[in-house]
PDB file of C-alpha atoms in Angstrom:
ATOM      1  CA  UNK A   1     113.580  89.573 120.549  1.00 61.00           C
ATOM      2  CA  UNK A   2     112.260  89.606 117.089  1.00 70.00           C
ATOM      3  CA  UNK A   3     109.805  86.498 116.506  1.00 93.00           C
ATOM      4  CA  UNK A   4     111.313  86.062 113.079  1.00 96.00           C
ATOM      5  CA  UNK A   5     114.917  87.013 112.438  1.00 97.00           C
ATOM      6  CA  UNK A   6     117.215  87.404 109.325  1.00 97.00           C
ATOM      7  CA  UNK A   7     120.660  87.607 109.080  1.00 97.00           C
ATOM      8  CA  UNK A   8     122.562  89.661 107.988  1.00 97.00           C
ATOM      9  CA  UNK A   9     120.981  92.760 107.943  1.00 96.00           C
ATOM     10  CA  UNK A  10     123.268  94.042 105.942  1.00 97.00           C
ATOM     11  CA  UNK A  11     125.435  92.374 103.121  1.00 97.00           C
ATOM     12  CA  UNK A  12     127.825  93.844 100.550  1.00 97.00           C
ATOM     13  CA  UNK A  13     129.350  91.199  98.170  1.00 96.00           C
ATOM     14  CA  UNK A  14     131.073  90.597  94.851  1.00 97.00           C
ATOM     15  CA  UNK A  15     129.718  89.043  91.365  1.00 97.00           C
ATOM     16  CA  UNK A  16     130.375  85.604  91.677  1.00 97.00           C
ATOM     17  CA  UNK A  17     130.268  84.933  95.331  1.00 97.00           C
ATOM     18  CA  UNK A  18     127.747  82.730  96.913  1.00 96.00           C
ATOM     19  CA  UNK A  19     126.017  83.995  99.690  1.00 97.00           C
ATOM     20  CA  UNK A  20     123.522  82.597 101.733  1.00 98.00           C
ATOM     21  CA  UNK A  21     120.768  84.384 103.796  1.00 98.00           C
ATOM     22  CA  UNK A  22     119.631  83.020 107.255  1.00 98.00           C
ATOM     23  CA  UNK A  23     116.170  83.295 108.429  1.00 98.00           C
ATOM     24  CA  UNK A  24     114.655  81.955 111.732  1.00 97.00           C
ATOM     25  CA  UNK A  25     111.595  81.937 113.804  1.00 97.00           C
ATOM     26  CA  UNK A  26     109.868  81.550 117.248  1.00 96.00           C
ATOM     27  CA  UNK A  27     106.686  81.871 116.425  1.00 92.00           C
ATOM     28  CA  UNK A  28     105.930  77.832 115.750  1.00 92.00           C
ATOM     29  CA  UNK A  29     104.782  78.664 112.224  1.00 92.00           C
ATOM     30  CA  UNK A  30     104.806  75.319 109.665  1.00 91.00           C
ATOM     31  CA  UNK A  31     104.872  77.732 106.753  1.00 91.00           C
ATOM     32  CA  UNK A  32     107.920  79.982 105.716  1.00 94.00           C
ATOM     33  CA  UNK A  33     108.431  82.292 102.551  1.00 95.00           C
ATOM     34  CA  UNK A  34     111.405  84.456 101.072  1.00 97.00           C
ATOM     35  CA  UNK A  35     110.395  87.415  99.129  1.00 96.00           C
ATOM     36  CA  UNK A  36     112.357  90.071  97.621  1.00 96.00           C
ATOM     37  CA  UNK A  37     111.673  93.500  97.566  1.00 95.00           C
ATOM     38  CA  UNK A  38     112.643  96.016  94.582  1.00 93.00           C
ATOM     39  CA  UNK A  39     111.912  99.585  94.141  1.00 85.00           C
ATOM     40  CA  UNK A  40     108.524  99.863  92.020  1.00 81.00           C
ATOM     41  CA  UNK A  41     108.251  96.258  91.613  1.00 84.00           C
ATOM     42  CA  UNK A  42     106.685  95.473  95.050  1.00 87.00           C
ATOM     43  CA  UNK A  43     107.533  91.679  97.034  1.00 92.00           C
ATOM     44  CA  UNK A  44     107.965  88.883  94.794  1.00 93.00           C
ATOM     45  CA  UNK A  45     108.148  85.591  95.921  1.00 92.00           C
ATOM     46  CA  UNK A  46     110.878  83.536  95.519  1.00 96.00           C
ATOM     47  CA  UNK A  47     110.543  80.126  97.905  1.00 95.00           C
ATOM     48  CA  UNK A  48     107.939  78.983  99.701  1.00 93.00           C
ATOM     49  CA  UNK A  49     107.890  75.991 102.223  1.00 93.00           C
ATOM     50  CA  UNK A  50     105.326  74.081 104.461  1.00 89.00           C
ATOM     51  CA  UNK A  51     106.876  72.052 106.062  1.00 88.00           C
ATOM     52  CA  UNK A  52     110.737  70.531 106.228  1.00 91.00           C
ATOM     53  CA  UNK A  53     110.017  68.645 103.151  1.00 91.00           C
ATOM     54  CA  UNK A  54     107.863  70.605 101.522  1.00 92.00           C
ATOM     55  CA  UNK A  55     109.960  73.080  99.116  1.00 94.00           C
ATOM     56  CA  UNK A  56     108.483  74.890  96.259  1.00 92.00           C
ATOM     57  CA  UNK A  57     109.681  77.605  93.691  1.00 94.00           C
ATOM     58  CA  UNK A  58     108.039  80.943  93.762  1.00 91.00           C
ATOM     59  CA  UNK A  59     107.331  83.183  91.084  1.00 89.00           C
ATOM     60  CA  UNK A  60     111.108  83.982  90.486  1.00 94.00           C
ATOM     61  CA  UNK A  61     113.643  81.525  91.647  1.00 95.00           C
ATOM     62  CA  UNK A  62     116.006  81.600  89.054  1.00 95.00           C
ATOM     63  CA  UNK A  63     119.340  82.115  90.424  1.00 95.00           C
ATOM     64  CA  UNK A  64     117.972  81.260  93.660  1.00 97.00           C
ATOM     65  CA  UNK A  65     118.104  78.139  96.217  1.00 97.00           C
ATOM     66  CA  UNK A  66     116.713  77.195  99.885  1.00 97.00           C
ATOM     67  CA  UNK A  67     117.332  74.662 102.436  1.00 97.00           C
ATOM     68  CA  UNK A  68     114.216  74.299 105.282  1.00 96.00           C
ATOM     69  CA  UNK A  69     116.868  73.098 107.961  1.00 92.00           C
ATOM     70  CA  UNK A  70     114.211  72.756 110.540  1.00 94.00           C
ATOM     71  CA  UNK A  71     111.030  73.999 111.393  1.00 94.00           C
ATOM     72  CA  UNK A  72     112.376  77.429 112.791  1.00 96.00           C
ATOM     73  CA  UNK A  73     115.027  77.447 109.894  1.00 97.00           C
ATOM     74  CA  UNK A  74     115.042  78.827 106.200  1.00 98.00           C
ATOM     75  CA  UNK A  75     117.360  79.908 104.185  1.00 98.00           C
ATOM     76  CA  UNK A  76     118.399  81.584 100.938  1.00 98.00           C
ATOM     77  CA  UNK A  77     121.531  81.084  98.560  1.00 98.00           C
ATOM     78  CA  UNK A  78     122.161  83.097  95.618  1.00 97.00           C
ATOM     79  CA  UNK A  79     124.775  80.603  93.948  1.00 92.00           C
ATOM     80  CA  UNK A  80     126.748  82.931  92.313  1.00 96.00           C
ATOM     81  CA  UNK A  81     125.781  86.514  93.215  1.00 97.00           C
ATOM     82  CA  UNK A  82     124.730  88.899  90.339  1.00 97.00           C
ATOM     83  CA  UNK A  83     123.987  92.745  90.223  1.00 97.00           C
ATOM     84  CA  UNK A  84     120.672  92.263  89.269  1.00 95.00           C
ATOM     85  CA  UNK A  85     120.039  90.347  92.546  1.00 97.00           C
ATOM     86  CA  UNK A  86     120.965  93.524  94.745  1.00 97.00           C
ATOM     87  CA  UNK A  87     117.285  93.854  96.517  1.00 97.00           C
ATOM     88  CA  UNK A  88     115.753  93.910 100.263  1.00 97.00           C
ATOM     89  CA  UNK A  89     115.183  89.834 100.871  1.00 98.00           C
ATOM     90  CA  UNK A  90     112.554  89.227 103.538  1.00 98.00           C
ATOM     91  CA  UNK A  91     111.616  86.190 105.583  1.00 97.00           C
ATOM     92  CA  UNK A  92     107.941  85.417 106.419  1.00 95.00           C
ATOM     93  CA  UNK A  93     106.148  82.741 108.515  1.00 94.00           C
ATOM     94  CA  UNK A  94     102.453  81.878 108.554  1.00 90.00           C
ATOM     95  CA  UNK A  95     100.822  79.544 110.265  1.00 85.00           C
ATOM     96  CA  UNK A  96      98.887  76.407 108.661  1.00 75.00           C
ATOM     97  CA  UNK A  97      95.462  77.311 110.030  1.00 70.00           C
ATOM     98  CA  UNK A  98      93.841  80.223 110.695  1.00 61.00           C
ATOM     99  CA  UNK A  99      94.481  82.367 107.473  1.00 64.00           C
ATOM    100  CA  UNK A 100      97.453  83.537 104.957  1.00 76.00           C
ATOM    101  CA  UNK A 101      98.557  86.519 107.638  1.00 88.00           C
ATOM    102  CA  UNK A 102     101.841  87.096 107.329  1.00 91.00           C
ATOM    103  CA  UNK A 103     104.791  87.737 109.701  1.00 94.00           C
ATOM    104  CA  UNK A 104     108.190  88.823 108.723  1.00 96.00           C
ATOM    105  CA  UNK A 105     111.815  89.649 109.345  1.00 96.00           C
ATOM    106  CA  UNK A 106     113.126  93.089 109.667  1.00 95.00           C
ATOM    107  CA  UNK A 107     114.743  92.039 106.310  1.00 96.00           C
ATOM    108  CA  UNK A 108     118.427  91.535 104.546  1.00 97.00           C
ATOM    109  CA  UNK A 109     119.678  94.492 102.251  1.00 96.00           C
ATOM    110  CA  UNK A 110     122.129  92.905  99.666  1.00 97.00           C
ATOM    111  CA  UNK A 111     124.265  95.047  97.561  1.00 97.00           C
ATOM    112  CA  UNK A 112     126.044  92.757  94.814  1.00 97.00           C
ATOM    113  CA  UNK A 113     128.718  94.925  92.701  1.00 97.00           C
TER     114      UNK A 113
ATOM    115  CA  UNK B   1      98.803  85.580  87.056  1.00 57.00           C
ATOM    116  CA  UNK B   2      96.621  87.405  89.450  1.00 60.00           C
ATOM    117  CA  UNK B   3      97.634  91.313  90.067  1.00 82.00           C
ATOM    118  CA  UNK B   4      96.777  93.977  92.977  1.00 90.00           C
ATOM    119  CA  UNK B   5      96.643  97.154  91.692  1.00 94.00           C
ATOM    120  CA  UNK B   6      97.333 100.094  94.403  1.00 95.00           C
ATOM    121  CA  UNK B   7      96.432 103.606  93.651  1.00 95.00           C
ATOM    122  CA  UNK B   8      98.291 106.520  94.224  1.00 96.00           C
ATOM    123  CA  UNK B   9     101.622 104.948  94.118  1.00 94.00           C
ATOM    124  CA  UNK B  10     102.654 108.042  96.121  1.00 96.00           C
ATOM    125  CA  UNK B  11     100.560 110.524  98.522  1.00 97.00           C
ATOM    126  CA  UNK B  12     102.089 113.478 100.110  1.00 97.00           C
ATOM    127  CA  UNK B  13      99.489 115.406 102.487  1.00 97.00           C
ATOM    128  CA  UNK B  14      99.430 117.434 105.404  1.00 97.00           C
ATOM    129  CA  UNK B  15      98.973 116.904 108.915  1.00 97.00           C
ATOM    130  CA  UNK B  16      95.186 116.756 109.470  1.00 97.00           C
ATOM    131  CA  UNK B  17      94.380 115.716 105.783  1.00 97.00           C
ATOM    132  CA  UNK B  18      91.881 112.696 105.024  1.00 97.00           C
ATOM    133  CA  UNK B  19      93.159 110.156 102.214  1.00 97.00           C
ATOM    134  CA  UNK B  20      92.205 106.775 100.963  1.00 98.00           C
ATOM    135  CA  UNK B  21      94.527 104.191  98.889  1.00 98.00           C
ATOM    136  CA  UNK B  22      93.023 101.501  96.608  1.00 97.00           C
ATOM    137  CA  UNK B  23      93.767  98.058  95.701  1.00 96.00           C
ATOM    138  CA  UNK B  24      91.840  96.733  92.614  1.00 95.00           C
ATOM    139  CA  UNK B  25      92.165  93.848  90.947  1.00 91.00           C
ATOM    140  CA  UNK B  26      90.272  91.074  88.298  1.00 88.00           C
ATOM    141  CA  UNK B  27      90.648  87.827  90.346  1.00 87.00           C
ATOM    142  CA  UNK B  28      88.479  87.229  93.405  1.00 88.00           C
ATOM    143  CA  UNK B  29      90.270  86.756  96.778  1.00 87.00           C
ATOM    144  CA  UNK B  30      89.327  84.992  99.564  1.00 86.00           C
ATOM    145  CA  UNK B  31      90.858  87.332 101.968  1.00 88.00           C
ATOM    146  CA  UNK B  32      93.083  90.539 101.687  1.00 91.00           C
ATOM    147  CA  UNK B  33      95.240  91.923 104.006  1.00 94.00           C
ATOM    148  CA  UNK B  34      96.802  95.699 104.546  1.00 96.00           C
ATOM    149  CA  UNK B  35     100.702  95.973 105.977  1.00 97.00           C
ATOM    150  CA  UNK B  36     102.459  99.540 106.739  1.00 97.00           C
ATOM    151  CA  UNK B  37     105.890  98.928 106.382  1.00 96.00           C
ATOM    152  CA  UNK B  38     108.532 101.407 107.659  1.00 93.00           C
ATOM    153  CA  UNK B  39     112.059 102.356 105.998  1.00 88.00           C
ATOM    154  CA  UNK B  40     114.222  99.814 107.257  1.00 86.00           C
ATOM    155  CA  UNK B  41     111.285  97.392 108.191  1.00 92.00           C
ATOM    156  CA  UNK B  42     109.458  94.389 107.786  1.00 94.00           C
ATOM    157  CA  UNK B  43     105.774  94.845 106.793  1.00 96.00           C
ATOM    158  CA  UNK B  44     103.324  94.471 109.584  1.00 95.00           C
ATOM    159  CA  UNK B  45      99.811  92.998 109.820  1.00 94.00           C
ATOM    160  CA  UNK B  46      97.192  95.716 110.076  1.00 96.00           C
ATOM    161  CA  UNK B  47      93.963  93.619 108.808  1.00 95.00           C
ATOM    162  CA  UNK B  48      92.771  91.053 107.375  1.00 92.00           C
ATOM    163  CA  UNK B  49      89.465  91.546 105.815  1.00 92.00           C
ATOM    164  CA  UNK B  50      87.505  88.499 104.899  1.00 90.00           C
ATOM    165  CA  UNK B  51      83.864  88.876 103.995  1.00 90.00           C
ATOM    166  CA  UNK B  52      82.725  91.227 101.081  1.00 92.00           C
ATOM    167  CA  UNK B  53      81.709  94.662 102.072  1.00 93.00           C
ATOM    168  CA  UNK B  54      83.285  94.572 105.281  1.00 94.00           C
ATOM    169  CA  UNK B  55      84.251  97.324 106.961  1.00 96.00           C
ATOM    170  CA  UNK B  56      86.876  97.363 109.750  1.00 96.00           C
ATOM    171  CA  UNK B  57      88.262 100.175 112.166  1.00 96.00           C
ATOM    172  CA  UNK B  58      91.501 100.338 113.518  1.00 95.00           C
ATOM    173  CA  UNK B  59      91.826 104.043 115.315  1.00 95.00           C
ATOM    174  CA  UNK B  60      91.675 106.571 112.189  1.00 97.00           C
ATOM    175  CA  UNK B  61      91.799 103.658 109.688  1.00 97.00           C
ATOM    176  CA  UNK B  62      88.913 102.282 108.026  1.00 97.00           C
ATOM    177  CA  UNK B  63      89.104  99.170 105.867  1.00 97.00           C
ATOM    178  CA  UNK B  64      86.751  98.131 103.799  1.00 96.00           C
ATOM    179  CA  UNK B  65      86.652  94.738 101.138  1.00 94.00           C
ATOM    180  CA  UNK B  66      84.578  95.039  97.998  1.00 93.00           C
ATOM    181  CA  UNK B  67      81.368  93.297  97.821  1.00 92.00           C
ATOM    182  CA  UNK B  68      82.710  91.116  94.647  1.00 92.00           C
ATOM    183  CA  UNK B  69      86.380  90.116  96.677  1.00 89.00           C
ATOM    184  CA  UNK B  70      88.551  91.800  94.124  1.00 90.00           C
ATOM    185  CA  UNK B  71      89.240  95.146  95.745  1.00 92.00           C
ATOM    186  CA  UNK B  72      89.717  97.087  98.831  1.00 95.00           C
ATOM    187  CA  UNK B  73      90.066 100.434  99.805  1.00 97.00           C
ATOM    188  CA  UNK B  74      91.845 102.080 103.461  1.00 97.00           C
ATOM    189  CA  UNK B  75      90.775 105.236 104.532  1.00 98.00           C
ATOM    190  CA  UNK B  76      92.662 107.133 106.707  1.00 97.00           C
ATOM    191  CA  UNK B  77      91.021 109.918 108.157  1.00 97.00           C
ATOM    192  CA  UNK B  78      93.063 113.289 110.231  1.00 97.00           C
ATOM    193  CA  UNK B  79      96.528 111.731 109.130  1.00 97.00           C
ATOM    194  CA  UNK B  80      99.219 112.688 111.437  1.00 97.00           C
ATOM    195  CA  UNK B  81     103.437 112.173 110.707  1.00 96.00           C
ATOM    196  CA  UNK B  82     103.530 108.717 112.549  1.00 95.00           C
ATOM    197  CA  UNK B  83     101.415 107.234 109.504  1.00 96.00           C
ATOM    198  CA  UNK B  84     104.113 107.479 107.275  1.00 96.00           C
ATOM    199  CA  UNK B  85     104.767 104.617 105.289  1.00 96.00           C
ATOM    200  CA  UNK B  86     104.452 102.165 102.591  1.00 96.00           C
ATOM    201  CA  UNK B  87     100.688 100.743 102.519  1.00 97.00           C
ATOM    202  CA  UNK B  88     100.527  97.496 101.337  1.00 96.00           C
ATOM    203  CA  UNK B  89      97.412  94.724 100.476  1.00 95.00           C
ATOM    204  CA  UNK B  90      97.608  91.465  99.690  1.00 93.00           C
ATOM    205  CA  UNK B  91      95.016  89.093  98.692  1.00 88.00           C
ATOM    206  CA  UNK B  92      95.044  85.433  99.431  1.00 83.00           C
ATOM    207  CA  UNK B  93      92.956  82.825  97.947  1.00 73.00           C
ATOM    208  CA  UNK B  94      93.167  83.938  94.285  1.00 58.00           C
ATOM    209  CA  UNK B  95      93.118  81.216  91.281  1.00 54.00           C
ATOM    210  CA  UNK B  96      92.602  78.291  94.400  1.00 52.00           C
ATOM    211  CA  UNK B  97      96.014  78.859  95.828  1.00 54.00           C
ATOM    212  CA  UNK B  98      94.676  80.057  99.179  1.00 56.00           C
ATOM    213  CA  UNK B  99      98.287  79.499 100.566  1.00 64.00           C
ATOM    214  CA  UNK B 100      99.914  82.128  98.642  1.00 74.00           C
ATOM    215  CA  UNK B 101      99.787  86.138  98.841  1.00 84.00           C
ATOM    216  CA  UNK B 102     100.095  88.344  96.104  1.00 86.00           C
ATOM    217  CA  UNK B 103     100.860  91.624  97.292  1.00 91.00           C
ATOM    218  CA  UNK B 104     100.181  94.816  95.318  1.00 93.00           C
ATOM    219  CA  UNK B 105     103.468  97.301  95.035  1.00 93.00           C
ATOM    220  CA  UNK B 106     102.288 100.000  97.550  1.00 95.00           C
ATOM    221  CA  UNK B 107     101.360 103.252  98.796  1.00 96.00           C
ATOM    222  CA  UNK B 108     104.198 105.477  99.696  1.00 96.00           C
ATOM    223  CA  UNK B 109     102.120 107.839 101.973  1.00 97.00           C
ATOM    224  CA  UNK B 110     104.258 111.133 103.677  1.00 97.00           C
ATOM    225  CA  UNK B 111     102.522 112.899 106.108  1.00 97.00           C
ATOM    226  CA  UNK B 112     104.325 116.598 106.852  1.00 96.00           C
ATOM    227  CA  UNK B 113     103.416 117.700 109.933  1.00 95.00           C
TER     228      UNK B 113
END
């Protein structure tokens, strides 16, 4: 099994519609991240969290939201899906110590139309 | 806001060829990392190179971190088809945030056997 895991993998869905991606983990990592991924534009970050109470806004969260349900938990709403927001999400862990390295899900491909 | 510049964006070569991909930048990092990520993929780890000038090897690859921190290069040398990918670096430390990655947009490298 994967030590970090998103789902869906896949996810086709209509302007307007909340949607909410699910990321967790087995690695023990305090740190988790969502990034998305865009052709020519490379991974942006859009949440970051240390800890369960520790939420902060990335370099584009705009349209975005998270909830760190636990430790092993992290996950992503788009309130109300736009086209703009069709991208490859990806989870990553990392741990506290020991350096930035990061780990991450096999990722989410969201289509918005 | 701290950039990672990655040059070629893309790199088609044969079997056999030698190549090398940079990552520049104007901000000093405390650490940078490489990731090959595959179509479909997460990125994975390859290094993490920490002190300047360093030089790591991993098989064919060769890593090496500028003496100043800001750039890196990865050498790859008698490239075969299973190196295909998208090259990523990432530096960490940059502007104090020693939490936080900022990740170049890539190296699409094809390798045609």
């Amino acid at each position: 099994d994967a030590d970090v895991t998103q789902t869906p993998r896949n996810r086709i869905t209509k302007t307007g519609k909340r949607i909410m991606l699910e990321c967790s983990q087995t690695k023990g990592h305090d740190r988790m991240y969502w990034y998305r991924q865009d052709p020519g534009l490379g991974l942006r970050l859009i949440y970051y969290s240390f800890d369960v109470k520790d939420i902060n806004k990335g370099e584009i969260s705009d349209g975005y939201s998270v909830s760190r349900q636990a430790q092993a938990k992290f996950s992503l709403s788009l309130e109300s899906a736009i086209p703009n927001q069709t991208a490859l999400y990806f989870c990553a862990t990392s741990a506290r110590t020991g350096g930035t390295e990061a780990f991450f899900g096999q990722g989410t491909r969201l289509t918005v139309v | 806001t701290q950039l990672l510049e990655q040059s070629p964006q893309f790199l088609s070569i044969q079997e056999g060829e030698n190549l090398t991909v940079y990552c520049n930048s104007s901000s000093v990092f405390s650490s940078l990392q490489w990731y090959r990520q595959e179509p479909g993929e997460g990125p994975v780890l390859l290094v993490t190179v920490v002190t300047g000038g360093e030089v790591k090897k991993l098989k064919r690859l060769t890593f090496q971190f500028g003496d100043a921190r800001k750039d890196s290069s990865l050498h790859i040398t008698a490239a075969q088809p299973g190196d295909t990918g998208l090259y990523l670096c990432a530096g960490a430390g940059g502007g104090g945030s020693n939490y936080k990655l900022t990740f170049g947009k890539g190296t699409l490298l094809t390798v045609n056997p």
